[in-house]
Short mmCIF file of C-alpha atoms in Angstrom, two decimals:
data_model
loop_
_atom_site.label_atom_id
_atom_site.label_comp_id
_atom_site.label_asym_id
_atom_site.label_seq_id
_atom_site.Cartn_x
_atom_site.Cartn_y
_atom_site.Cartn_z
CA MET S 1 54.88 31.97 -51.25
CA ALA S 2 51.93 31.08 -49.01
CA ARG S 3 51.61 33.11 -45.84
CA LYS S 4 51.05 31.48 -42.49
CA VAL S 5 47.89 32.94 -40.91
CA LEU S 6 46.91 32.27 -37.30
CA PHE S 7 43.40 32.92 -35.99
CA ILE S 8 43.06 32.99 -32.20
CA GLY S 9 39.42 32.39 -31.34
CA LEU S 10 37.41 33.39 -28.31
CA VAL S 11 35.45 30.21 -29.03
CA TRP S 12 35.46 27.57 -31.75
CA PRO S 13 33.22 29.09 -34.43
CA GLU S 14 29.59 27.96 -34.59
CA PRO S 15 28.13 29.39 -37.83
CA THR S 16 24.79 27.68 -37.14
CA SER S 17 24.56 29.42 -33.76
CA SER S 18 25.64 33.01 -34.35
CA ALA S 19 26.61 35.65 -36.90
CA ALA S 20 30.00 35.87 -35.16
CA GLY S 21 30.64 32.24 -36.10
CA THR S 22 29.61 32.89 -39.69
CA ARG S 23 31.89 35.93 -39.83
CA ILE S 24 34.96 33.98 -38.71
CA ILE S 25 34.34 31.21 -41.26
CA GLN S 26 34.01 33.84 -44.01
CA LEU S 27 37.37 35.34 -43.04
CA VAL S 28 39.00 31.91 -42.91
CA GLU S 29 37.68 31.12 -46.40
CA LEU S 30 38.95 34.48 -47.65
CA PHE S 31 42.53 33.65 -46.64
CA LEU S 32 42.24 30.08 -47.92
CA ALA S 33 41.09 31.36 -51.32
CA ASN S 34 44.25 33.48 -51.37
CA GLY S 35 46.36 30.32 -51.00
CA ASP S 36 47.42 31.01 -47.40
CA GLU S 37 48.18 28.35 -44.79
CA LEU S 38 45.57 28.60 -42.03
CA HIS S 39 45.85 27.77 -38.34
CA PHE S 40 43.06 28.23 -35.78
CA ALA S 41 43.75 28.14 -32.04
CA SER S 42 41.46 28.51 -29.05
CA ALA S 43 41.53 27.81 -25.33
CA ALA S 44 37.77 27.16 -25.36
CA SER S 45 36.23 23.70 -25.41
CA LYS S 46 34.47 22.56 -28.55
CA SER S 47 30.71 22.08 -28.57
CA ASP S 48 28.54 19.75 -30.62
CA PHE S 49 27.92 22.69 -32.95
CA SER S 50 31.54 23.76 -33.50
CA PHE S 51 32.46 23.94 -37.17
CA ASP S 52 34.94 21.33 -38.40
CA LEU S 53 37.66 23.68 -39.61
CA SER S 54 39.89 20.76 -40.56
CA SER S 55 37.37 19.95 -43.33
CA LEU S 56 38.52 23.19 -45.00
CA GLY S 57 42.19 22.32 -44.60
CA VAL S 58 42.69 24.48 -41.49
CA LYS S 59 45.04 23.16 -38.81
CA GLU S 60 43.35 23.25 -35.40
CA HIS S 61 45.25 23.86 -32.15
CA SER S 62 44.16 23.73 -28.53
CA ILE S 63 45.98 26.33 -26.42
CA VAL S 64 45.99 27.22 -22.74
CA LEU S 65 45.13 30.65 -21.38
CA ASN S 66 47.68 32.37 -19.12
CA HIS S 67 50.34 29.74 -19.75
CA HIS S 68 53.91 29.96 -21.04
CA SER S 69 53.30 27.00 -23.38
CA PHE S 70 51.67 29.45 -25.80
CA ASP S 71 54.93 31.40 -26.05
CA THR S 72 56.93 28.35 -27.13
CA TRP S 73 54.20 27.24 -29.51
CA VAL S 74 53.64 30.58 -31.25
CA THR S 75 57.40 31.13 -31.59
CA ALA S 76 57.75 27.79 -33.37
CA LEU S 77 54.72 28.48 -35.57
CA ASN S 78 56.04 31.96 -36.44
CA PRO S 79 52.93 33.22 -38.26
CA ASP S 80 53.04 36.03 -40.82
CA ILE S 81 49.59 37.27 -39.80
CA VAL S 82 47.66 36.89 -36.54
CA VAL S 83 43.91 37.56 -36.43
CA TYR S 84 42.38 38.16 -32.99
CA ASP S 85 38.73 37.16 -32.64
CA ARG S 86 37.42 40.19 -30.66
CA PHE S 87 39.32 42.54 -28.39
CA MET S 88 39.26 40.23 -25.35
CA ILE S 89 41.49 37.79 -27.22
CA GLU S 90 43.92 40.55 -28.15
CA GLU S 91 44.10 41.52 -24.46
CA GLN S 92 44.91 37.94 -23.46
CA TYR S 93 47.37 36.98 -26.19
CA GLY S 94 48.44 40.23 -27.86
CA TRP S 95 51.40 40.90 -25.59
CA ARG S 96 52.69 37.36 -26.05
CA VAL S 97 52.42 37.61 -29.85
CA GLN S 98 54.09 41.03 -29.83
CA GLN S 99 56.94 39.72 -27.70
CA HIS S 100 57.58 36.46 -29.57
CA CYS S 101 56.47 37.33 -33.14
CA PRO S 102 57.16 41.07 -33.35
CA ASN S 103 57.21 41.19 -37.15
CA CYS S 104 53.85 39.54 -37.83
CA LEU S 105 50.90 41.61 -39.01
CA ARG S 106 48.38 41.95 -36.15
CA ILE S 107 44.70 42.15 -37.14
CA LEU S 108 41.72 42.61 -34.84
CA ASP S 109 38.31 41.42 -36.03
CA THR S 110 35.99 43.56 -33.91
CA GLU S 111 32.85 41.52 -34.86
CA ASP S 112 30.88 44.54 -33.67
CA LEU S 113 31.80 47.33 -31.26
CA HIS S 114 31.27 45.80 -27.84
CA PHE S 115 31.48 49.17 -26.10
CA LEU S 116 28.68 50.56 -28.27
CA ARG S 117 26.38 47.65 -27.49
CA TYR S 118 27.24 47.85 -23.79
CA ALA S 119 26.61 51.61 -23.64
CA ARG S 120 23.22 51.21 -25.29
CA GLN S 121 22.29 48.37 -22.97
CA GLN S 122 23.16 50.46 -19.91
CA ALA S 123 21.23 53.46 -21.28
CA LEU S 124 18.14 51.28 -21.80
CA LYS S 125 18.44 49.75 -18.34
CA ARG S 126 18.82 53.14 -16.64
CA ASN S 127 16.47 55.03 -18.97
CA GLU S 128 19.10 57.65 -19.76
CA ALA S 129 21.09 58.97 -22.73
CA VAL S 130 23.79 56.76 -24.26
CA ASN S 131 27.23 57.48 -22.83
CA LEU S 132 30.03 55.95 -24.90
CA ILE S 133 32.72 56.66 -22.30
CA ASN S 134 32.96 53.51 -20.21
CA ASP S 135 35.56 50.93 -19.21
CA VAL S 136 34.69 48.65 -22.15
CA THR S 137 35.30 51.60 -24.51
CA LYS S 138 38.75 52.18 -23.06
CA ARG S 139 39.67 48.51 -23.33
CA GLU S 140 38.37 48.04 -26.86
CA ILE S 141 39.89 51.21 -28.28
CA ALA S 142 43.22 50.39 -26.61
CA SER S 143 43.10 47.02 -28.35
CA ILE S 144 42.37 48.68 -31.70
CA LEU S 145 45.33 51.00 -31.21
CA ARG S 146 47.66 48.10 -30.40
CA CYS S 147 46.80 46.31 -33.65
CA ASP S 148 48.03 47.12 -37.14
CA LEU S 149 44.53 46.90 -38.60
CA SER S 150 41.02 46.45 -37.20
CA LEU S 151 38.21 45.02 -39.29
CA VAL S 152 34.92 46.86 -38.79
CA ILE S 153 31.65 45.43 -40.05
CA SER S 154 29.57 48.63 -40.25
CA PHE S 155 30.12 52.10 -41.75
CA LYS S 156 28.35 53.56 -38.72
CA GLU S 157 30.93 52.00 -36.43
CA ILE S 158 33.76 53.41 -38.57
CA GLU S 159 32.26 56.88 -37.99
CA ILE S 160 32.00 56.28 -34.24
CA LEU S 161 35.63 55.14 -34.03
CA LYS S 162 36.79 58.17 -36.03
CA SER S 163 35.01 60.40 -33.49
CA PHE S 164 37.58 59.10 -30.97
CA ASN S 165 40.33 60.42 -33.29
CA ILE S 166 41.52 56.95 -34.27
CA ASN S 167 43.74 57.07 -37.34
CA GLU S 168 41.81 55.89 -40.40
CA ASP S 169 44.83 53.83 -41.44
CA LEU S 170 44.08 51.50 -38.53
CA LEU S 171 40.48 50.84 -39.59
CA TYR S 172 39.19 48.73 -42.47
CA TYR S 173 35.56 48.29 -43.48
CA LEU S 174 34.91 44.63 -44.20
CA PRO S 175 31.22 43.62 -44.01
CA PHE S 176 29.67 40.19 -44.20
CA LEU S 177 30.92 38.55 -47.42
CA GLU S 178 28.00 37.11 -49.34
CA ASP S 179 27.56 35.11 -52.51
CA SER S 180 25.42 36.67 -55.23
CA ILE S 181 21.73 35.82 -55.28
CA THR S 182 21.36 33.51 -58.28
CA SER S 183 17.59 33.31 -58.67
CA VAL S 184 14.47 34.60 -56.96
CA GLN S 185 12.80 31.37 -58.08
CA ASN S 186 14.77 29.48 -55.41
CA HIS S 187 12.65 31.07 -52.67
CA PRO S 188 9.03 30.47 -51.66
CA SER S 189 6.60 33.05 -53.04
CA PHE S 190 4.42 35.45 -51.07
CA GLY S 191 1.48 33.04 -51.25
CA GLN S 192 3.59 30.06 -50.19
CA ARG S 193 4.73 31.77 -47.02
CA LYS S 194 2.86 32.40 -43.78
CA ASP S 195 3.47 33.71 -40.26
CA PHE S 196 6.28 35.72 -38.68
CA VAL S 197 9.69 34.52 -37.51
CA PHE S 198 12.33 35.69 -35.06
CA ILE S 199 15.71 34.00 -34.73
CA GLY S 200 18.80 34.62 -32.60
CA ASN S 201 21.44 33.27 -30.26
CA TYR S 202 19.98 33.73 -26.77
CA LEU S 203 23.36 33.99 -25.09
CA HIS S 204 23.40 37.36 -26.88
CA GLU S 205 21.56 39.84 -24.65
CA PRO S 206 19.97 41.98 -27.42
CA ASN S 207 18.20 38.86 -28.74
CA TRP S 208 16.87 37.90 -25.31
CA GLN S 209 15.60 41.44 -24.69
CA THR S 210 13.96 41.53 -28.14
CA LEU S 211 12.26 38.20 -27.48
CA GLN S 212 10.76 39.52 -24.25
CA TYR S 213 9.55 42.67 -26.05
CA LEU S 214 7.90 40.51 -28.71
CA LYS S 215 6.20 38.36 -26.08
CA THR S 216 4.91 41.14 -23.83
CA THR S 217 4.21 44.02 -26.21
CA ILE S 218 4.45 43.43 -29.96
CA TRP S 219 2.79 40.05 -30.38
CA PRO S 220 -0.31 40.62 -28.19
CA LEU S 221 -1.13 43.67 -30.33
CA LEU S 222 -0.38 42.02 -33.69
CA ARG S 223 -2.32 38.87 -32.82
CA LYS S 224 -5.51 40.90 -32.31
CA LYS S 225 -5.28 41.99 -35.95
CA LEU S 226 -4.05 38.63 -37.28
CA PRO S 227 -5.70 35.97 -35.08
CA ASN S 228 -4.89 33.08 -37.44
CA VAL S 229 -1.21 33.98 -37.81
CA SER S 230 1.65 32.69 -35.63
CA LEU S 231 5.03 34.00 -34.50
CA HIS S 232 7.73 31.33 -34.64
CA ILE S 233 10.77 31.67 -32.39
CA TYR S 234 14.03 29.94 -33.28
CA GLY S 235 17.61 30.21 -32.11
CA ALA S 236 20.64 28.68 -30.45
CA TYR S 237 21.03 28.26 -26.71
CA ALA S 238 17.32 28.66 -26.00
CA GLY S 239 17.41 27.61 -22.35
CA ASP S 240 14.46 27.15 -20.01
CA LYS S 241 13.76 30.88 -19.80
CA VAL S 242 13.24 30.96 -23.59
CA MET S 243 11.35 27.68 -23.92
CA GLN S 244 8.95 28.69 -21.13
CA LEU S 245 7.65 31.53 -23.32
CA HIS S 246 6.03 29.01 -25.68
CA ASN S 247 2.25 29.34 -25.76
CA ALA S 248 0.37 27.57 -28.54
CA LYS S 249 -2.95 29.19 -27.56
CA GLU S 250 -1.37 32.59 -28.21
CA ASN S 251 0.23 31.37 -31.47
CA PHE S 252 3.62 32.14 -29.90
CA ILE S 253 5.60 29.06 -30.93
CA VAL S 254 9.09 28.49 -29.51
CA HIS S 255 11.03 25.84 -31.45
CA GLY S 256 14.62 26.16 -30.22
CA ARG S 257 17.61 25.78 -32.51
CA ALA S 258 17.08 25.89 -36.29
CA GLU S 259 19.13 23.35 -38.25
CA ASN S 260 19.42 25.79 -41.16
CA ALA S 261 18.67 29.45 -40.41
CA ARG S 262 18.11 30.50 -44.02
CA GLU S 263 15.79 27.63 -44.88
CA THR S 264 13.83 28.33 -41.70
CA ILE S 265 13.49 32.07 -42.33
CA ALA S 266 12.46 31.44 -45.97
CA LYS S 267 9.29 29.64 -44.87
CA HIS S 268 7.92 32.79 -43.25
CA ARG S 269 6.55 36.01 -44.63
CA ILE S 270 8.35 38.52 -42.38
CA LEU S 271 11.34 38.47 -40.02
CA LEU S 272 10.06 40.36 -36.97
CA ALA S 273 13.01 41.82 -35.04
CA PRO S 274 12.31 45.10 -33.16
CA LEU S 275 15.73 45.32 -31.48
CA LYS S 276 15.93 47.60 -28.44
CA PHE S 277 19.72 47.87 -28.49
CA GLY S 278 22.74 46.35 -30.19
CA ALA S 279 25.64 47.15 -32.51
CA GLY S 280 27.18 46.06 -35.79
CA ALA S 281 25.52 44.41 -38.78
CA LYS S 282 22.89 41.80 -38.01
CA GLY S 283 23.52 38.36 -39.45
CA LYS S 284 19.83 37.44 -39.21
CA PHE S 285 18.99 40.36 -41.52
CA ILE S 286 21.56 39.20 -44.08
CA ASP S 287 19.99 35.73 -43.92
CA ALA S 288 16.54 37.23 -44.45
CA MET S 289 17.64 39.33 -47.44
CA GLN S 290 19.37 36.32 -48.99
CA THR S 291 16.10 34.36 -48.78
CA GLY S 292 13.89 37.17 -50.02
CA THR S 293 12.28 37.72 -46.62
CA PRO S 294 11.34 41.31 -45.66
CA VAL S 295 12.54 42.56 -42.26
CA ALA S 296 10.66 44.63 -39.67
CA THR S 297 13.00 46.29 -37.19
CA THR S 298 14.02 49.50 -35.41
CA SER S 299 16.56 52.18 -36.32
CA VAL S 300 19.23 50.55 -34.16
CA GLY S 301 18.52 47.21 -35.86
CA ALA S 302 18.99 48.61 -39.35
CA GLU S 303 21.90 50.88 -38.41
CA GLY S 304 24.81 50.88 -40.83
CA MET S 305 23.44 48.09 -43.02
CA THR S 306 22.11 49.90 -46.11
CA MET S 307 23.82 53.28 -46.56
CA GLU S 308 21.47 55.15 -48.96
CA LEU S 309 19.61 52.07 -50.20
CA ALA S 310 15.96 51.49 -49.28
CA TRP S 311 15.34 49.13 -46.35
CA PRO S 312 13.71 45.78 -47.26
CA GLY S 313 10.69 46.16 -45.02
CA VAL S 314 9.88 48.28 -41.97
CA ILE S 315 12.04 50.58 -39.82
CA SER S 316 10.31 52.39 -36.97
CA ASP S 317 10.95 53.17 -33.31
CA ASP S 318 7.34 54.25 -32.73
CA LEU S 319 5.19 51.31 -31.63
CA ASP S 320 1.96 52.34 -33.40
CA THR S 321 3.76 53.15 -36.65
CA PHE S 322 5.70 49.90 -36.45
CA LEU S 323 2.55 47.81 -36.02
CA THR S 324 0.65 49.61 -38.79
CA GLN S 325 3.49 49.17 -41.28
CA VAL S 326 4.05 45.52 -40.31
CA LEU S 327 0.38 44.71 -40.87
CA ASN S 328 0.45 46.43 -44.25
CA LEU S 329 3.61 44.59 -45.29
CA TYR S 330 2.18 41.24 -44.19
CA ASN S 331 -1.07 41.67 -46.15
CA ASP S 332 0.02 43.63 -49.25
CA GLN S 333 1.77 41.44 -51.83
CA THR S 334 2.89 44.43 -53.91
CA GLU S 335 4.62 46.08 -50.93
CA TRP S 336 6.08 42.74 -49.88
CA LEU S 337 7.62 42.16 -53.31
CA LYS S 338 9.09 45.68 -53.31
CA ALA S 339 10.69 45.00 -49.93
CA GLN S 340 12.03 41.67 -51.16
CA GLN S 341 13.67 43.35 -54.14
CA CYS S 342 15.27 45.96 -51.87
CA GLY S 343 16.90 43.15 -49.91
CA PHE S 344 18.33 41.59 -53.06
CA GLU S 345 19.76 44.97 -54.12
CA ILE S 346 21.41 45.50 -50.71
CA ILE S 347 23.12 42.09 -50.88
CA GLU S 348 24.40 42.74 -54.40
CA GLN S 349 25.57 46.31 -53.82
CA MET S 350 26.86 46.17 -50.24
CA TYR S 351 27.79 42.61 -49.32
CA ALA S 352 28.93 40.86 -52.50
CA ARG S 353 32.03 38.82 -51.67
CA SER S 354 33.63 39.60 -55.04
CA THR S 355 33.64 43.34 -54.26
CA PHE S 356 35.82 43.01 -51.18
CA GLU S 357 38.17 40.04 -51.62
CA LYS S 358 40.90 41.52 -53.81
CA PRO S 359 41.00 45.04 -52.23
CA PHE S 360 41.35 43.46 -48.78
CA MET S 361 44.22 41.19 -49.81
CA ASP S 362 45.89 44.12 -51.59
CA GLU S 363 45.61 46.15 -48.37
CA LEU S 364 47.27 43.38 -46.36
CA SER S 365 50.12 43.04 -48.89
CA GLN S 366 50.70 46.78 -48.77
CA LEU S 367 50.74 46.74 -44.96
CA GLU S 368 53.18 43.84 -44.85
CA ASN S 369 55.53 45.72 -47.17
CA SER S 370 55.44 48.91 -45.10
CA LEU S 371 54.84 47.60 -41.58
CA SER S 372 57.63 49.54 -39.86
CA THR S 373 56.46 52.84 -41.39
CA HIS S 374 52.83 52.02 -40.55
CA ARG S 375 53.70 51.37 -36.92
CA ARG S 376 55.81 54.50 -36.58
CA LYS S 377 52.75 56.53 -37.55
CA ASN S 378 50.81 54.85 -34.75
CA PHE S 379 52.83 56.11 -31.79
CA LEU S 380 49.89 55.75 -29.39
CA GLY S 381 49.71 52.09 -30.29
CA GLU S 382 53.39 51.58 -29.61
CA LEU S 383 53.02 53.43 -26.31
CA LEU S 384 50.12 51.21 -25.30
CA HIS S 385 52.10 48.13 -26.27
CA HIS S 386 54.93 49.21 -24.00
CA HIS S 387 52.73 49.71 -20.95
CA THR S 388 50.28 46.90 -21.66
CA LEU S 389 53.14 44.48 -22.17
CA GLN S 390 54.28 45.20 -18.66
CA SER S 391 50.91 45.22 -16.86
CA THR S 392 49.21 42.37 -18.73
CA LYS S 393 52.36 40.31 -18.79
CA TYR S 394 52.80 40.36 -15.03
CA LEU S 395 49.11 39.80 -14.34
CA SER S 396 49.19 36.77 -16.64
CA LEU S 397 52.39 35.46 -15.05
CA TRP S 398 50.83 35.91 -11.60
CA ILE S 399 47.76 33.89 -12.68
CA GLU S 400 50.06 31.21 -14.11
CA GLU S 401 51.98 30.94 -10.84
CA LYS S 402 48.73 30.86 -8.87
CA ASN S 403 47.45 28.02 -11.05
CA LYS S 404 50.70 26.11 -10.50
CA HIS S 405 50.33 26.53 -6.74
CA LEU S 406 46.73 25.34 -6.80
CA SER S 407 47.62 22.26 -8.85
CA ASN S 408 50.47 21.42 -6.47
CA THR S 409 48.26 21.66 -3.39
CA ASN S 410 45.46 19.46 -4.84
#
């Protein structure tokens, strides 16, 4: 019998704009392939770039934040599984789901660890050591504890969560789910490619910071060595502050949104992405590996993406070493082809969809069959549910009443 699976989205997924959007679509397709009935709900407005989920057979629902109408709706829907798109959504809707659908399996898709990215951003801003104990950490870990299972996209992040003594039974490693690479012949050769590329969603702070670093530090130094080579900048939500960085005389070319990220990356010889901070697996690096494009990045950029496999390009946190290795990779076809092959091996060994589909569905079936036992082992989660249900519930009800009052006075 088909299960009823409800995704509650922070936004309507935009796979052409961000890795987070791609991730959600991959999860949706995973459940659809299992024969499940899919529903996707969000309180956000759709954009011109929102994916048409109904084209996959998913039923779309518009919901209202902090409103009792959700309670009636979710009770009638009565899903078997609820997937929260990031911890903020679990905070907003988790108590309502727990109260009205207590027997459904509750899954949190972390996307990446927000508290880790935040801690690194603060450390960079203040020029101090990374401190993982912050308010975002407390909120995100509380959300993980309240759920039956949390999907984590990086082995490194699994290790970090275990350092907080989170029960391993609550964590599940599920990376990006990629199709096998069918043929190297599908991609432009070394000689057919030219220039560097960087791509990212500029609402995402690590991408904006990386872009500024490229503009002010990396590119001026590289251009001196490669005067006839350009750096092409692509990405979603490139507002005025991004577009103003365009300078044709400096071969720093800002294009804005790419219609197809993989086709765009494949035209270039190297993806240049010296990330200063961040967390999780990087969707742009998966796109590069899929298209046979070597990647030049930092240790935080490559973190958790390869295990023991060789990186497909350059990893260095030292500026001089980074530049030297990038120049060598750009000019040396033999090294470039080696890096390309490393990327193909990483996709096949670490991200192949076929490796993860059945074990994940088996895990969910096992959890559904032993949910009461599973929850009894997670006493902290039950404790947090008890207290969060009270505090979040009454805050939400207060907001609802306030909104009613405002609408009545207007």
